[in-house]
Coordinates of C-alpha atoms in Angstrom, one line a residue:
M1 CA 0.0 25.8 -13.2
Q2 CA 0.2 26.0 -9.5
T3 CA -2.1 24.6 -7.2
R4 CA -2.5 23.0 -3.8
G5 CA -3.9 19.9 -1.9
V6 CA -3.3 17.7 1.0
V7 CA -1.5 14.4 1.2
F8 CA -3.3 12.1 4.1
V9 CA -1.2 9.1 4.7
H10 CA -4.2 7.1 7.1
S11 CA -2.3 4.3 8.0
A12 CA 1.6 3.0 7.7
P13 CA 3.9 0.8 9.1
P14 CA 6.0 2.8 11.4
A15 CA 9.4 1.2 9.7
L16 CA 7.6 2.9 6.0
T17 CA 7.1 6.5 7.4
P18 CA 10.5 7.7 6.2
H19 CA 9.6 5.9 3.2
A20 CA 6.2 8.0 2.6
E21 CA 7.8 11.0 3.4
W22 CA 11.0 10.3 0.7
A23 CA 8.4 9.4 -1.7
I24 CA 6.5 12.8 -1.5
S25 CA 9.9 14.9 -0.8
A26 CA 11.2 13.6 -4.4
T27 CA 7.6 14.5 -6.0
L28 CA 7.4 17.8 -4.9
K29 CA 11.4 18.2 -5.0
C30 CA 11.6 20.0 -1.7
P31 CA 12.4 18.1 1.8
V32 CA 9.3 16.4 4.0
K33 CA 9.0 15.9 7.3
M34 CA 5.5 14.7 8.3
R35 CA 3.9 14.7 11.9
W36 CA 3.2 11.0 13.1
T37 CA 0.1 10.3 15.2
P38 CA -1.1 6.8 16.1
Q39 CA -4.0 5.8 13.8
P40 CA -6.4 4.3 16.4
A41 CA -8.4 2.4 14.0
A42 CA -5.5 0.2 12.9
P43 CA -3.6 -0.2 16.3
G44 CA 0.1 0.0 15.9
E45 CA -0.2 2.1 12.9
L46 CA 0.2 5.5 12.3
R47 CA -1.1 8.7 10.1
A48 CA -0.1 11.7 8.9
E49 CA -1.4 14.5 6.4
I50 CA 0.4 17.5 4.8
V51 CA -0.6 20.4 2.6
W52 CA 1.0 20.9 -0.4
H53 CA 1.5 23.7 -3.0
G54 CA 2.8 22.5 -6.9
P55 CA 2.3 22.1 -10.3
S56 CA -1.0 20.7 -11.6
G57 CA -0.5 17.1 -11.8
S58 CA 1.4 16.9 -8.5
A59 CA -1.4 14.7 -7.1
N60 CA -1.1 12.0 -9.8
N61 CA 2.5 11.8 -9.0
I62 CA 2.3 11.8 -5.4
A63 CA -0.1 8.8 -5.5
A64 CA 1.9 7.0 -8.1
A65 CA 5.2 7.4 -5.5
L66 CA 3.2 6.0 -2.6
K67 CA 1.7 3.2 -4.2
A68 CA 5.1 1.5 -4.2
W69 CA 4.1 0.5 -0.9
P70 CA 1.0 -1.4 -1.2
M71 CA 0.3 -1.5 2.8
L72 CA -0.2 1.9 3.1
V73 CA -3.7 3.4 2.9
F74 CA -3.7 6.9 1.3
E75 CA -5.4 9.7 -0.2
V76 CA -4.1 12.2 -2.2
T77 CA -6.6 15.5 -3.2
E78 CA -5.2 18.3 -5.7
E79 CA -7.5 21.5 -6.1
P80 CA -8.9 22.6 -9.5
T81 CA -7.1 25.5 -10.7
A82 CA -8.4 28.3 -13.6
G83 CA -7.3 25.7 -16.2
T84 CA -7.4 22.1 -14.4
D85 CA -10.0 20.0 -12.9
G86 CA -9.4 18.8 -9.6
E87 CA -8.4 14.9 -8.3
R88 CA -9.5 13.0 -5.4
I89 CA -6.8 9.9 -5.8
A90 CA -7.7 7.5 -2.9
Y91 CA -5.6 3.7 -2.3
L92 CA -6.3 0.2 -0.5
P93 CA -4.3 -2.3 0.2
G94 CA -5.8 -5.1 -1.9
R95 CA -8.1 -2.7 -3.7
G96 CA -6.0 -0.5 -5.6
L97 CA -6.6 3.0 -6.7
F98 CA -9.7 4.9 -7.2
R99 CA -9.2 8.2 -9.1
S100 CA -11.8 11.0 -9.6
Q101 CA -12.2 14.6 -11.1
I102 CA -13.1 17.1 -8.6
G103 CA -15.2 20.0 -9.6
V104 CA -14.7 23.5 -8.0
N105 CA -17.1 22.7 -5.2
G106 CA -15.7 19.7 -4.2
D107 CA -17.9 17.0 -6.0
I108 CA -16.7 14.3 -7.9
V109 CA -17.7 14.9 -11.5
V110 CA -18.8 11.9 -13.4
S111 CA -19.0 12.4 -17.2
E112 CA -21.8 11.8 -19.6
N113 CA -20.0 8.6 -21.3
Q114 CA -19.8 7.2 -17.7
L115 CA -23.6 7.5 -17.3
R116 CA -24.5 6.4 -20.4
H117 CA -22.3 3.3 -20.6
L118 CA -23.7 2.4 -17.1
R119 CA -26.9 2.7 -18.4
E120 CA -26.8 0.6 -21.0
T121 CA -24.7 -2.0 -19.4
A122 CA -26.8 -2.2 -16.0
R123 CA -29.4 -5.2 -16.6
T124 CA -31.2 -4.3 -12.6
I125 CA -32.0 -1.5 -10.3
E126 CA -29.2 -3.2 -8.1
D127 CA -26.5 -3.2 -11.4
F128 CA -27.2 0.5 -11.6
R129 CA -26.9 1.4 -7.9
H130 CA -23.6 -0.9 -7.6
G131 CA -22.3 0.8 -10.6
L132 CA -23.1 5.0 -9.3
D133 CA -21.5 3.5 -6.2
Q134 CA -18.1 2.4 -8.3
L135 CA -18.8 5.8 -9.9
S136 CA -18.4 8.1 -7.2
G137 CA -16.1 5.9 -5.3
Q138 CA -18.8 5.2 -2.3
T139 CA -17.0 1.4 -1.6
F140 CA -13.4 3.5 -1.5
D141 CA -15.2 6.1 0.7
D142 CA -16.9 3.1 3.1
E143 CA -14.1 1.4 3.8
L144 CA -11.6 4.7 4.3
E145 CA -14.3 6.3 6.6
M146 CA -13.2 4.8 9.4
Y147 CA -9.2 6.3 9.6
R148 CA -10.5 9.1 8.4
A149 CA -12.6 9.5 11.8
G150 CA -8.7 8.5 13.5
G151 CA -7.4 11.7 12.3
D152 CA -10.2 13.7 13.8
G153 CA -7.9 16.6 15.5
A154 CA -4.9 15.2 15.2
P155 CA -2.2 17.5 13.9
S156 CA -1.6 18.5 9.9
T157 CA 2.3 18.7 8.9
Q158 CA 3.2 22.5 7.4
I159 CA 2.2 23.4 4.0
V160 CA 5.3 22.2 1.6
A161 CA 6.0 24.2 -1.7
A162 CA 7.3 22.3 -4.6
S163 CA 10.4 24.0 -6.5

């Protein structure tokens, strides 16, 4: 099943930009040339984004390929299809990956079992709040916001279609 998504490389050292493009190209099996601009939130670093079309599951494969360079800051999204949920994957150096299921309206989906586990393991209201922040990716969003703001108004690279 085909879907689409966006790769946001929020911050990359200039020497790694070709590697990020090669990783995405290899995953989507088509050439990728991104338009890199300065990242104001990280002086000396570059940022780029690209819209892609490809098979369901491509976001996971793209994130796995980009994770090979642990100094990148990135997010990969995949839109839901009639047969699959969407996905959002974020990576922060030193923090690792955050992965979430995305519903058709764009909201993060938290399962009943995740909520039940949180209810049963949280000892205090603060534990519960912290657990909700973890499930919703709030801690990642808080750190990524400065990078996202650095991309406001920046160009997006053309749509890439996977073969």
